[in-house]
Amino acid sequence: MKIKNMFIKTYNKVKNRIKQISVLLYIKTNILFITYVIINLINSWLLRIVTMGNLFSFKAIISDLAFILIIGSFAYLVKPKKQFKILMPLTILMTLICIVNAVYYENYISFASFSLLSTASFLGQMDGSIVTNLINLKHVVLIFPLVILPVVHIILKKKKYYEKVTKIERGKKRFLNTIILGVLTTFLTIALMESSDYSRLKKQWNREYLVERFGIYVYQLNDAIKSTESKFTSLFGYDTAAKTVREFYEEKQKNYVEQKNEYTNIFEGKNVIVIHAESMMTQNMTLSFNGLELTPNLNKLASEGLYFSNFYSQVSVGTSSDTEFTFNTSLLPASTGTVFVNYWDRTYEAIPNLLKQKGYYTASMHANNGSFWNRNVMHETLGYDKFYSKETYDNSNEDEIIGMGLSDKEFFKQSVEKIKKINEENDKFYVTLITLTNHTPWDDEDKYGDYAVDYKYTETDEGANVIEKSLPYMEGTELGRYFKSVHYADSAIGEFISELDNAGLLENTVVVIYGDHDAKIKKSEYRYFYNYDLETGEEYDKDDERYVDVDYYNYELNRKVPFIIWTKNSKDNNVLNKQIDEVMGMYDVMPTLANMLNFDYKYALGHDIFSTSDNIVVFPNGNWLTNKMYYNAQKEEYLQLKDTIVNEDEIEKNKAYANRILEVSDSIVVYDLEAEVPNEEEK
């Protein structure tokens, strides 16, 4: 028995030694490939750390590994000394994917969509500083693969490594083995998937979850595939999408109860002027510096008209263009690409189209290039009779060029003359004005006017002399520059209202003002803003009880934008002079205005805010917000906003509703279903 045990023990030692030698031999003869795998796997892990703070995700690592192995395996089809020429371009590609997504996440709290490539030309029309301001030093760590792989290659080359490996390597066999390993890893990824993961991959709305679950490379591959969807809509999925949309609206019609309220038809026949306020946030209306309000004009208009204090934009990668689309159609942005660029050739039930049926002349005005966000095409699709873009404005005065183009004050001044002419030639009009000055990067401080964002105070010296002092506070910060720009933009709006009044254009006109989206400023800027000690000029420590942590929910809830409906005499009318605190989204605007202006619609996903008491705002990433809670679909958790009992059935109901309207909206946009799906009367 002892001899047998000794034999078995010796056999196992030898077998393990052989295995060890085999593993060592593989490592020694595949140094470049192993380096390629490790550095790109580490880089995807680092990306999750610098974005989501996710230290470890086994599922994402397995998924990324499968991708890296499969695409890298083809390097084995060439001789060892040529493998670098395949592995290096792949590493460059994956490094770029990590860097682009890190920068995008830092500024937009989401991951980049492949479809952004179709809008990359818009960056070219911006000042270079806009792009450079997006980059953070911590992103530099993500370029390390571009250094490591060439260094390893050079060292191996000097040591005559490739000549030695060529004698023993069987490329096709290693290619096959690597492919098999990659496929097995893929199967493991699939085996670890939950039932909801398939739906999330298909819908692509919850990008943060997809990166956390599948890694950045698989996410980007899936997004690239989804981004081509608009090219093949006539070939795949139409019947299913049409059925989904038809059933949704049939059910909605079945449960419809006509609700009239004190705002029904209140503005019928009136002219409408809409101000699309670039990057204007609600928080601005609560701030003052040195006793001076940041937005005195917006505050005055809000105090005199209808002010919606819990109003949220619902943008995706299309930012301003997404807001224009949702504002006018009550549909949500596309899950891939942008409606203005990828789905402009559709039929949309939009406010300009609907008001034209009531005899309105419709026009849009913007002092930027007409091709920016494809507006020159899309505005016609939405139903604007004319789009007044950059070439219709006088841009010759350099003093009136701020940031991306013509200053808001000059834009409004010239626009008043255009509106006067429109008013003279038409019975009723609907005009949208899109502002520009308050667009990032807010660098033209010398043109914003004299508005200090420091902290001024006085002290008395021993001789009883009053000495004026100041602390820098927000001066020199990105958020401080934004505040200065906001004050200018607010001043421009105030002057515009006065010019309209002087021209007699406010007598029969409703003015609608909305912020298109938040400023997308980094959390670190807000942490500095909230935690600045006005006594010492230093920041509060995290342990200080006064410290405000700008966490995920704090940041998201702070992204609300102003929405104001104002008329010249609204301050004297109790119905038109009040604050509405009900939570509201951009897709609720069209139904709300439809009730006030008396026009019909079929496809709106939002609600007339005056006819609902339990509204829900659904965001393109699957998150949703009610008066009671903010639900984070990425992490499947929520923040309770009121001291009410959380009803799990209500949460599940809202989750299902959010997913459903996202699917319905996307189906309408992708498959042009407003033009194709018959309503009950047409059947």
XYZ file of C-alpha atoms in Angstrom:
683
model
C 0.000 0.000 0.000
C 2.848 2.363 0.872
C 4.539 1.638 -2.456
C 1.254 2.318 -4.287
C 0.772 5.614 -2.478
C 4.321 6.645 -3.241
C 3.765 5.813 -6.917
C 0.549 7.825 -7.070
C 2.174 10.768 -5.300
C 5.155 10.672 -7.625
C 2.868 10.376 -10.678
C 0.848 13.410 -9.609
C 4.007 15.417 -9.028
C 5.266 14.548 -12.494
C 1.884 15.290 -14.069
C 1.667 18.656 -12.317
C 5.236 19.383 -13.342
C 4.366 18.629 -16.970
C 1.346 20.904 -16.734
C 3.479 23.596 -15.149
C 6.049 23.265 -17.899
C 3.248 23.428 -20.495
C 1.836 26.588 -18.962
C 5.268 28.127 -18.651
C 6.034 27.198 -22.241
C 2.804 28.839 -23.412
C 3.581 31.999 -21.480
C 7.171 32.133 -22.740
C 6.104 31.723 -26.359
C 3.076 34.086 -26.250
C 4.385 37.094 -24.367
C 3.096 39.683 -26.846
C -0.407 38.204 -27.060
C -0.699 37.789 -23.284
C 0.455 41.392 -22.840
C -2.207 42.499 -25.332
C -4.922 40.630 -23.399
C -3.869 41.856 -19.943
C -3.423 45.555 -20.781
C -6.736 45.845 -22.601
C -8.541 43.946 -19.868
C -6.996 46.209 -17.227
C -7.928 49.290 -19.253
C -11.605 48.348 -19.396
C -11.466 47.754 -15.626
C -9.829 51.169 -15.095
C -12.571 52.763 -17.189
C -15.233 51.409 -14.851
C -13.257 52.754 -11.890
C -12.820 56.324 -13.231
C -16.470 56.489 -14.327
C -18.762 54.465 -12.077
C -16.259 53.764 -9.310
C -16.883 50.075 -9.903
C -13.847 48.295 -8.450
C -14.745 44.773 -9.507
C -17.333 43.184 -11.777
C -16.683 39.532 -12.592
C -19.346 39.477 -15.314
C -17.882 42.517 -17.070
C -14.350 41.057 -16.904
C -15.496 37.757 -18.445
C -17.405 39.585 -21.162
C -14.489 41.887 -22.000
C -12.100 38.914 -21.995
C -14.247 37.067 -24.539
C -14.189 40.067 -26.867
C -10.428 40.629 -26.491
C -9.610 36.963 -27.136
C -11.818 36.554 -30.192
C -10.710 39.660 -32.082
C -7.077 39.167 -31.048
C -6.962 35.523 -32.087
C -6.582 36.489 -35.738
C -3.053 37.681 -34.988
C -2.047 34.000 -34.860
C -2.768 33.685 -38.569
C 0.420 35.612 -39.336
C 3.996 34.950 -38.315
C 5.044 36.024 -34.778
C 7.127 38.980 -35.964
C 4.061 40.403 -37.773
C 1.538 39.874 -34.944
C 2.319 43.304 -33.501
C 0.899 44.892 -36.679
C -2.475 43.347 -35.837
C -2.466 43.601 -32.050
C -1.369 47.260 -31.936
C -4.236 48.643 -34.080
C -6.687 46.602 -32.000
C -5.158 48.067 -28.840
C -5.396 51.585 -30.282
C -9.065 50.990 -31.069
C -9.888 49.664 -27.602
C -7.897 52.453 -25.925
C -9.823 55.064 -27.900
C -13.070 53.399 -26.871
C -12.051 53.679 -23.208
C -10.865 57.291 -23.454
C -13.900 58.538 -25.399
C -16.280 56.870 -22.961
C -14.389 58.135 -19.912
C -14.509 61.724 -21.171
C -18.154 61.407 -22.193
C -19.155 59.914 -18.849
C -17.292 62.607 -16.925
C -19.407 65.276 -18.589
C -22.713 63.555 -19.351
C -22.977 60.784 -16.714
C -23.560 58.241 -19.461
C -21.530 56.254 -21.938
C -21.016 57.350 -25.526
C -23.096 55.943 -28.321
C -21.529 54.754 -31.554
C -24.132 56.849 -33.315
C -22.357 59.968 -32.012
C -19.965 59.475 -34.916
C -22.741 60.723 -37.167
C -22.839 63.958 -35.181
C -19.090 64.381 -34.767
C -19.137 67.113 -37.400
C -20.971 69.329 -34.906
C -17.881 69.339 -32.684
C -15.946 70.723 -35.599
C -18.201 73.760 -35.614
C -17.407 74.513 -31.972
C -14.434 76.334 -30.548
C -11.565 73.963 -29.790
C -11.653 74.841 -26.117
C -15.068 73.211 -25.819
C -13.530 69.845 -26.557
C -10.372 70.323 -24.485
C -12.422 71.436 -21.488
C -14.057 68.021 -21.470
C -10.811 66.180 -20.780
C -9.737 65.398 -17.227
C -6.214 64.484 -16.103
C -7.376 61.190 -14.646
C -8.242 60.015 -18.142
C -4.557 60.062 -19.091
C -4.039 56.758 -17.256
C -6.141 55.078 -19.936
C -3.461 55.566 -22.588
C -1.016 53.204 -20.875
C -1.711 50.286 -23.310
C -0.387 52.459 -26.149
C 2.923 52.651 -24.278
C 3.194 49.138 -22.833
C 2.557 47.100 -25.977
C 5.178 48.872 -28.173
C 7.731 48.713 -25.348
C 7.209 44.957 -24.930
C 7.419 44.516 -28.709
C 10.722 46.411 -28.919
C 12.239 44.414 -26.039
C 11.192 41.110 -27.615
C 12.571 42.198 -30.939
C 15.962 43.063 -29.426
C 16.157 39.677 -27.722
C 15.530 37.836 -31.028
C 12.364 36.455 -29.401
C 10.332 36.213 -32.599
C 12.957 34.124 -34.390
C 12.960 31.595 -31.544
C 9.168 31.421 -31.310
C 8.755 30.973 -35.063
C 10.530 27.597 -34.849
C 8.056 26.117 -32.344
C 4.793 28.013 -32.887
C 1.914 26.490 -34.794
C -0.136 29.564 -35.644
C -3.310 27.913 -36.947
C -3.531 25.647 -33.898
C -3.136 28.567 -31.516
C -5.647 30.577 -33.512
C -8.164 27.742 -33.194
C -7.473 27.237 -29.481
C -7.824 30.985 -28.769
C -11.066 31.173 -30.730
C -12.419 28.183 -28.794
C -11.397 29.779 -25.493
C -13.074 33.032 -26.570
C -16.258 31.189 -27.544
C -16.300 29.281 -24.250
C -15.871 32.573 -22.395
C -18.752 33.979 -24.456
C -20.929 31.032 -23.463
C -20.020 31.709 -19.831
C -21.094 35.334 -20.330
C -24.407 34.155 -21.763
C -24.862 31.629 -18.942
C -24.450 34.410 -16.383
C -27.081 36.615 -18.074
C -30.391 37.235 -16.371
C -33.647 37.263 -18.326
C -33.829 41.066 -18.220
C -30.311 41.386 -19.700
C -31.506 40.354 -23.153
C -34.097 43.111 -23.136
C -31.567 45.676 -21.916
C -29.139 44.763 -24.703
C -31.885 45.132 -27.264
C -33.186 48.444 -25.961
C -29.765 49.981 -25.191
C -31.365 52.621 -22.930
C -29.607 51.687 -19.705
C -26.010 52.254 -20.797
C -24.457 52.335 -17.344
C -25.924 48.937 -16.501
C -24.730 47.476 -19.809
C -21.138 48.596 -19.216
C -21.220 47.345 -15.644
C -22.675 44.015 -16.746
C -21.081 43.369 -20.159
C -17.996 45.568 -20.123
C -17.180 48.465 -22.404
C -16.155 46.492 -25.490
C -19.303 44.367 -25.737
C -21.410 47.424 -24.954
C -19.748 49.351 -27.768
C -20.126 46.446 -30.209
C -23.794 46.131 -29.327
C -24.262 49.882 -29.675
C -22.585 49.862 -33.094
C -25.012 47.176 -34.238
C -27.991 49.039 -32.779
C -26.843 52.277 -34.395
C -27.344 50.765 -37.840
C -30.942 49.932 -37.030
C -32.353 53.006 -38.768
C -30.879 51.754 -42.050
C -32.863 48.507 -41.944
C -36.189 49.448 -40.418
C -38.159 48.491 -43.519
C -36.719 44.976 -43.411
C -36.928 43.861 -39.783
C -39.316 44.205 -36.870
C -41.969 46.436 -38.407
C -44.963 44.202 -37.682
C -44.005 43.663 -34.047
C -43.385 47.384 -33.518
C -46.660 48.346 -35.206
C -48.568 45.879 -33.016
C -46.906 47.262 -29.859
C -47.809 50.836 -30.743
C -51.336 50.014 -31.895
C -52.139 48.093 -28.705
C -50.730 50.876 -26.519
C -52.905 53.575 -28.053
C -55.979 51.338 -28.253
C -55.658 50.708 -24.521
C -55.052 54.414 -23.908
C -58.139 55.321 -25.942
C -60.246 52.750 -24.098
C -59.300 54.270 -20.735
C -59.505 57.862 -21.933
C -61.776 60.196 -19.989
C -62.070 63.755 -21.304
C -60.817 66.114 -18.645
C -61.435 69.817 -18.900
C -59.933 72.200 -16.402
C -59.631 75.911 -15.777
C -56.864 76.120 -18.401
C -58.828 74.491 -21.220
C -58.784 76.771 -24.320
C -57.515 79.666 -22.184
C -55.021 80.733 -24.883
C -56.975 79.758 -27.979
C -56.184 82.052 -30.906
C -53.242 83.758 -29.194
C -49.790 84.117 -30.720
C -47.079 81.991 -29.133
C -43.414 82.911 -28.696
C -41.238 80.098 -27.365
C -37.772 80.792 -25.936
C -35.478 77.779 -25.945
C -33.000 78.821 -23.233
C -29.658 77.091 -23.762
C -28.298 75.253 -20.672
C -30.558 77.177 -18.295
C -31.141 75.440 -14.962
C -33.739 75.955 -12.262
C -31.085 76.241 -9.548
C -29.940 79.514 -11.140
C -33.215 81.119 -10.136
C -32.468 80.532 -6.459
C -29.000 82.104 -6.420
C -27.653 85.547 -5.596
C -24.116 86.893 -5.391
C -23.339 89.909 -3.258
C -27.053 90.641 -2.933
C -27.685 90.579 -6.696
C -29.982 87.904 -8.138
C -28.397 85.701 -10.754
C -31.558 85.622 -12.888
C -33.709 88.633 -11.951
C -35.660 88.593 -15.226
C -36.557 84.910 -15.145
C -37.481 85.319 -11.486
C -39.805 88.209 -12.348
C -41.464 86.302 -15.191
C -41.867 83.242 -12.964
C -43.458 85.347 -10.213
C -45.929 86.884 -12.679
C -46.867 83.819 -14.738
C -47.182 80.061 -14.458
C -43.957 78.666 -13.050
C -43.342 74.913 -13.044
C -40.789 74.356 -10.311
C -40.137 70.627 -10.805
C -39.630 70.476 -14.552
C -37.097 68.103 -16.101
C -35.530 67.811 -19.511
C -35.431 64.299 -20.994
C -32.396 64.396 -23.250
C -30.127 61.654 -24.530
C -27.067 62.042 -26.788
C -28.868 64.646 -28.917
C -28.931 67.213 -26.070
C -30.580 70.407 -27.432
C -32.049 68.656 -30.467
C -33.578 65.984 -28.218
C -35.282 68.702 -26.205
C -36.687 70.384 -29.323
C -38.034 67.041 -30.461
C -39.605 66.039 -27.145
C -40.999 69.532 -26.498
C -42.799 69.572 -29.841
C -43.892 65.931 -30.180
C -44.268 64.538 -26.642
C -42.145 61.577 -27.741
C -38.804 60.572 -26.216
C -35.383 60.689 -27.895
C -34.328 57.677 -29.958
C -32.544 54.885 -28.104
C -29.752 54.985 -30.690
C -28.571 57.978 -32.657
C -30.556 61.216 -32.616
C -33.922 61.891 -34.165
C -32.716 65.104 -35.823
C -29.855 63.308 -37.597
C -30.952 59.697 -37.986
C -34.752 59.897 -38.191
C -35.496 63.267 -39.758
C -37.363 61.705 -42.712
C -40.388 60.639 -40.660
C -43.867 62.012 -40.025
C -44.319 63.598 -36.609
C -47.365 64.990 -34.881
C -45.601 68.153 -33.680
C -46.871 71.450 -32.280
C -45.921 73.496 -35.397
C -47.666 70.961 -37.669
C -50.775 70.914 -35.486
C -50.989 74.714 -35.125
C -50.654 75.161 -38.885
C -53.947 73.278 -39.142
C -55.468 76.030 -36.992
C -54.228 78.797 -39.263
C -50.936 79.634 -37.542
C -47.804 80.742 -39.360
C -44.898 78.871 -37.805
C -41.242 79.920 -37.736
C -38.052 79.057 -35.882
C -35.065 81.339 -35.331
C -31.480 80.492 -34.409
C -28.267 82.422 -35.086
C -26.159 79.300 -35.600
C -25.532 77.352 -38.790
C -28.733 75.830 -40.116
C -27.038 72.460 -40.558
C -26.125 72.218 -36.865
C -28.108 69.243 -35.532
C -29.618 69.048 -39.030
C -32.109 71.746 -38.029
C -32.493 73.120 -41.555
C -34.078 69.792 -42.507
C -35.715 68.683 -39.267
C -37.496 71.971 -38.584
C -39.355 71.558 -41.852
C -40.303 68.037 -40.776
C -41.687 69.396 -37.492
C -43.840 71.839 -39.436
C -42.063 75.183 -39.311
C -42.911 77.277 -42.361
C -39.530 78.995 -42.211
C -36.252 78.548 -40.360
C -34.299 81.781 -39.849
C -30.716 80.550 -39.344
C -27.294 82.225 -39.261
C -27.331 83.496 -42.833
C -30.485 85.541 -42.156
C -28.776 87.506 -39.350
C -26.167 90.258 -39.485
C -23.009 88.801 -37.913
C -20.643 91.568 -39.016
C -20.151 93.184 -35.586
C -17.341 91.274 -33.857
C -18.306 92.788 -30.511
C -21.601 90.917 -30.760
C -20.010 87.525 -31.350
C -19.923 85.516 -28.137
C -18.930 81.886 -27.887
C -20.382 79.928 -30.791
C -21.899 82.887 -32.627
C -24.162 85.918 -32.493
C -24.841 87.130 -28.957
C -28.286 86.521 -27.496
C -28.954 90.238 -27.108
C -28.210 90.960 -30.755
C -30.056 87.802 -31.811
C -33.187 88.865 -29.939
C -32.904 92.422 -31.211
C -32.786 91.318 -34.853
C -35.455 88.667 -34.242
C -37.951 91.279 -33.032
C -37.842 92.859 -36.489
C -38.550 89.483 -38.090
C -41.442 88.812 -35.700
C -42.907 92.243 -36.444
C -43.014 91.375 -40.114
C -44.520 87.954 -39.409
C -47.190 89.588 -37.253
C -48.050 92.088 -39.992
C -48.467 89.377 -42.622
C -50.293 86.705 -40.607
C -53.317 86.443 -38.324
C -51.599 84.168 -35.806
C -48.056 82.946 -35.362
C -46.003 80.386 -33.436
C -42.325 81.345 -33.244
C -39.496 79.481 -31.530
C -36.244 81.285 -30.703
C -33.212 79.145 -29.833
C -30.568 80.969 -27.806
C -26.850 80.352 -28.157
C -24.677 82.458 -25.829
C -25.128 80.251 -22.768
C -23.597 77.266 -24.550
C -20.425 75.763 -23.077
C -17.492 76.593 -22.648
C -18.475 80.038 -21.240
C -15.069 81.573 -21.948
C -16.029 85.107 -23.059
C -16.213 86.552 -19.545
C -15.291 90.033 -20.748
C -18.469 90.113 -22.852
C -20.909 88.894 -20.207
C -21.075 92.209 -18.402
C -20.141 93.209 -14.869
C -21.421 90.457 -12.597
C -19.052 89.224 -9.908
C -19.357 85.736 -8.455
C -16.943 86.356 -5.604
C -17.911 87.049 -1.981
C -17.606 90.661 -0.874
C -17.607 91.682 2.773
C -16.357 94.487 5.019
C -14.171 94.620 8.097
C -13.447 97.411 10.559
C -9.814 98.029 11.481
C -8.458 99.389 14.749
C -9.036 102.938 13.561
C -12.729 102.226 12.930
C -12.159 102.395 9.187
C -14.384 100.168 7.071
C -12.325 98.026 4.747
C -13.901 96.247 1.794
C -12.607 92.742 1.233
C -13.521 89.783 -0.920
C -12.978 86.064 -1.273
C -12.720 84.568 -4.778
C -15.537 82.061 -4.178
C -16.656 81.036 -7.723
C -14.332 83.348 -9.646
C -12.019 81.395 -11.936
C -14.072 78.199 -11.858
C -16.060 76.609 -14.660
C -19.255 76.932 -12.655
C -18.445 80.578 -11.965
C -18.003 81.285 -15.669
C -21.305 79.534 -16.295
C -23.033 81.761 -13.739
C -21.695 84.877 -15.462
C -22.987 83.582 -18.784
C -26.354 82.759 -17.200
C -26.665 86.328 -15.895
C -25.997 87.626 -19.397
C -28.535 85.224 -20.924
C -31.124 86.289 -18.353
C -30.442 89.943 -19.143
C -30.920 89.208 -22.845
C -34.309 87.621 -22.147
C -35.338 90.656 -20.085
C -34.380 93.036 -22.893
C -36.206 90.842 -25.426
C -39.454 90.998 -23.440
C -39.138 94.794 -23.252
C -38.480 95.058 -27.004
C -41.509 92.881 -27.750
C -43.629 95.096 -25.530
C -42.341 98.291 -27.167
C -43.186 96.815 -30.560
C -46.747 96.024 -29.422
C -46.198 92.287 -29.826
C -47.273 91.200 -26.330
C -50.913 92.262 -26.426
C -52.205 88.955 -27.809
C -49.197 86.741 -27.183
C -48.191 83.947 -24.840
C -44.491 83.646 -23.997
C -43.224 80.158 -23.191
C -39.706 79.765 -21.765
C -37.914 76.502 -21.097
C -34.366 75.415 -20.316
C -33.295 72.843 -22.868
C -31.079 70.817 -20.509
C -28.762 71.224 -17.549
C -25.273 72.681 -17.945
C -23.638 69.241 -17.646
C -20.991 70.552 -15.287
C -18.899 68.094 -13.295
C -19.844 67.014 -9.802
C -16.535 68.326 -8.472
C -17.559 71.871 -9.421
C -20.789 71.565 -7.473
C -18.988 70.067 -4.477
C -16.734 73.121 -4.421
C -19.741 75.430 -4.791
C -21.765 73.873 -1.976
C -18.843 73.399 0.395
C -17.067 76.753 0.141
C -16.566 78.291 3.580
C -17.379 82.006 3.224
C -15.503 82.744 6.431
C -12.192 81.101 5.603
C -12.204 80.799 1.811
C -11.507 77.090 2.118
C -13.651 74.028 1.495
C -15.393 72.120 4.243
C -13.832 68.783 5.095
C -15.936 65.726 4.388
C -16.201 65.188 8.139
C -17.680 68.648 8.648
C -21.411 68.537 9.451
C -21.933 71.352 6.926
C -20.440 69.290 4.099
C -22.808 68.609 1.190
C -22.035 65.472 -0.776
C -23.053 65.773 -4.415
C -23.895 62.117 -4.931
C -25.716 60.484 -7.852
C -29.217 61.452 -6.699
C -28.264 64.951 -5.644
C -26.752 65.543 -9.061
C -29.664 64.026 -10.997
C -32.370 65.882 -9.089
C -30.473 69.153 -9.535
C -30.694 68.830 -13.317
C -34.179 70.319 -13.513
C -34.720 73.286 -15.809
C -37.129 76.241 -15.729
C -40.485 76.173 -17.493
C -42.542 79.362 -17.526
C -45.764 80.326 -19.313
C -46.271 84.089 -19.183
C -48.510 86.759 -20.640
C -48.345 90.505 -20.202
C -51.307 90.520 -17.819
C -50.833 87.151 -16.150
C -49.748 88.716 -12.852
C -53.314 90.081 -12.472
C -54.936 86.711 -13.130
C -55.030 84.199 -10.283
C -55.312 81.310 -12.720
C -52.231 82.372 -14.687
C -50.164 83.554 -11.746
C -49.146 80.567 -9.660
C -46.412 78.010 -9.036
C -47.000 74.386 -10.003
C -44.894 71.937 -7.994
C -46.078 68.702 -9.634
C -43.134 66.830 -11.135
C -43.170 67.363 -14.910
C -41.122 66.328 -17.942
C -40.476 67.862 -21.337
C -42.912 65.400 -22.906
C -45.731 66.913 -20.817
C -45.440 70.281 -22.567
C -47.254 69.430 -25.782
C -50.386 67.995 -24.080
C -50.410 70.904 -21.621
C -50.209 73.520 -24.389
C -52.718 71.561 -26.484
C -55.269 71.934 -23.706
C -54.556 75.660 -23.418
C -54.416 76.420 -27.161
C -57.150 73.940 -28.148
C -55.520 71.601 -30.642
C -55.894 67.834 -30.873
C -53.242 65.132 -30.838
C -53.067 61.316 -30.882
C -49.562 60.186 -30.067
C -48.400 62.207 -27.067
C -46.768 60.166 -24.304
C -46.886 62.942 -21.721
C -49.882 64.394 -19.907
C -51.639 67.705 -19.492
C -50.066 68.677 -16.196
C -53.278 70.342 -15.041
C -55.214 67.090 -15.419
C -52.938 64.787 -13.466
C -51.976 64.589 -9.811
C -49.578 61.651 -9.908
C -47.325 62.318 -12.875
C -44.294 60.252 -13.869
C -41.257 61.516 -15.793
C -39.478 58.771 -17.737
C -35.894 59.415 -18.831
C -34.288 57.889 -21.947
C -31.936 55.746 -19.829
C -34.886 54.022 -18.118
C -34.763 56.067 -14.898
C -38.037 57.615 -13.768
C -39.229 60.221 -11.333
C -42.481 60.795 -9.451
C -43.412 63.112 -6.612
C -42.501 60.265 -4.261
C -39.222 58.879 -5.574
C -36.393 58.927 -8.091
C -35.797 55.441 -9.494
C -32.327 54.490 -10.736
C -32.826 51.789 -13.376
C -29.079 51.190 -13.646
C -28.784 49.993 -10.079
C -32.453 49.081 -9.595
C -32.686 51.244 -6.500
C -34.484 54.443 -5.575
C -34.335 57.551 -3.444
C -37.487 58.272 -1.497
C -38.470 61.948 -1.789
C -41.348 62.094 0.652
C -42.219 60.521 3.965
C -44.673 58.083 2.423
C -44.860 54.327 2.576
C -43.094 52.813 -0.422
C -45.451 50.505 -2.274
C -43.511 47.789 -4.102
C -46.450 47.123 -6.420
C -46.409 50.789 -7.418
C -42.686 50.587 -8.159
C -43.148 47.523 -10.362
C -46.055 49.210 -12.128
C -43.977 52.327 -12.838
C -41.014 50.228 -14.012
C -43.241 48.381 -16.473
C -44.818 51.646 -17.635
C -41.430 53.296 -18.160
C -40.156 50.369 -20.227
C -43.354 50.307 -22.236
C -43.418 53.953 -23.263
C -39.710 53.840 -24.090
C -40.464 50.936 -26.411
C -43.531 52.642 -27.882
C -41.681 55.912 -28.476
C -38.716 54.190 -30.067
C -40.990 52.096 -32.288
C -42.814 55.204 -33.512
C -39.556 56.975 -34.344
C -37.668 54.064 -35.894
C -40.554 52.642 -37.945
C -42.295 55.930 -38.852
C -45.511 54.675 -37.252
C -47.263 58.014 -36.906
C -47.471 57.971 -40.681
C -48.387 54.299 -40.986
C -50.389 52.986 -38.027
C -54.121 53.540 -38.671
C -56.318 54.777 -35.868
C -59.668 53.230 -35.041
C -61.615 55.541 -37.373
C -59.363 54.671 -40.308
C -59.677 50.908 -39.887
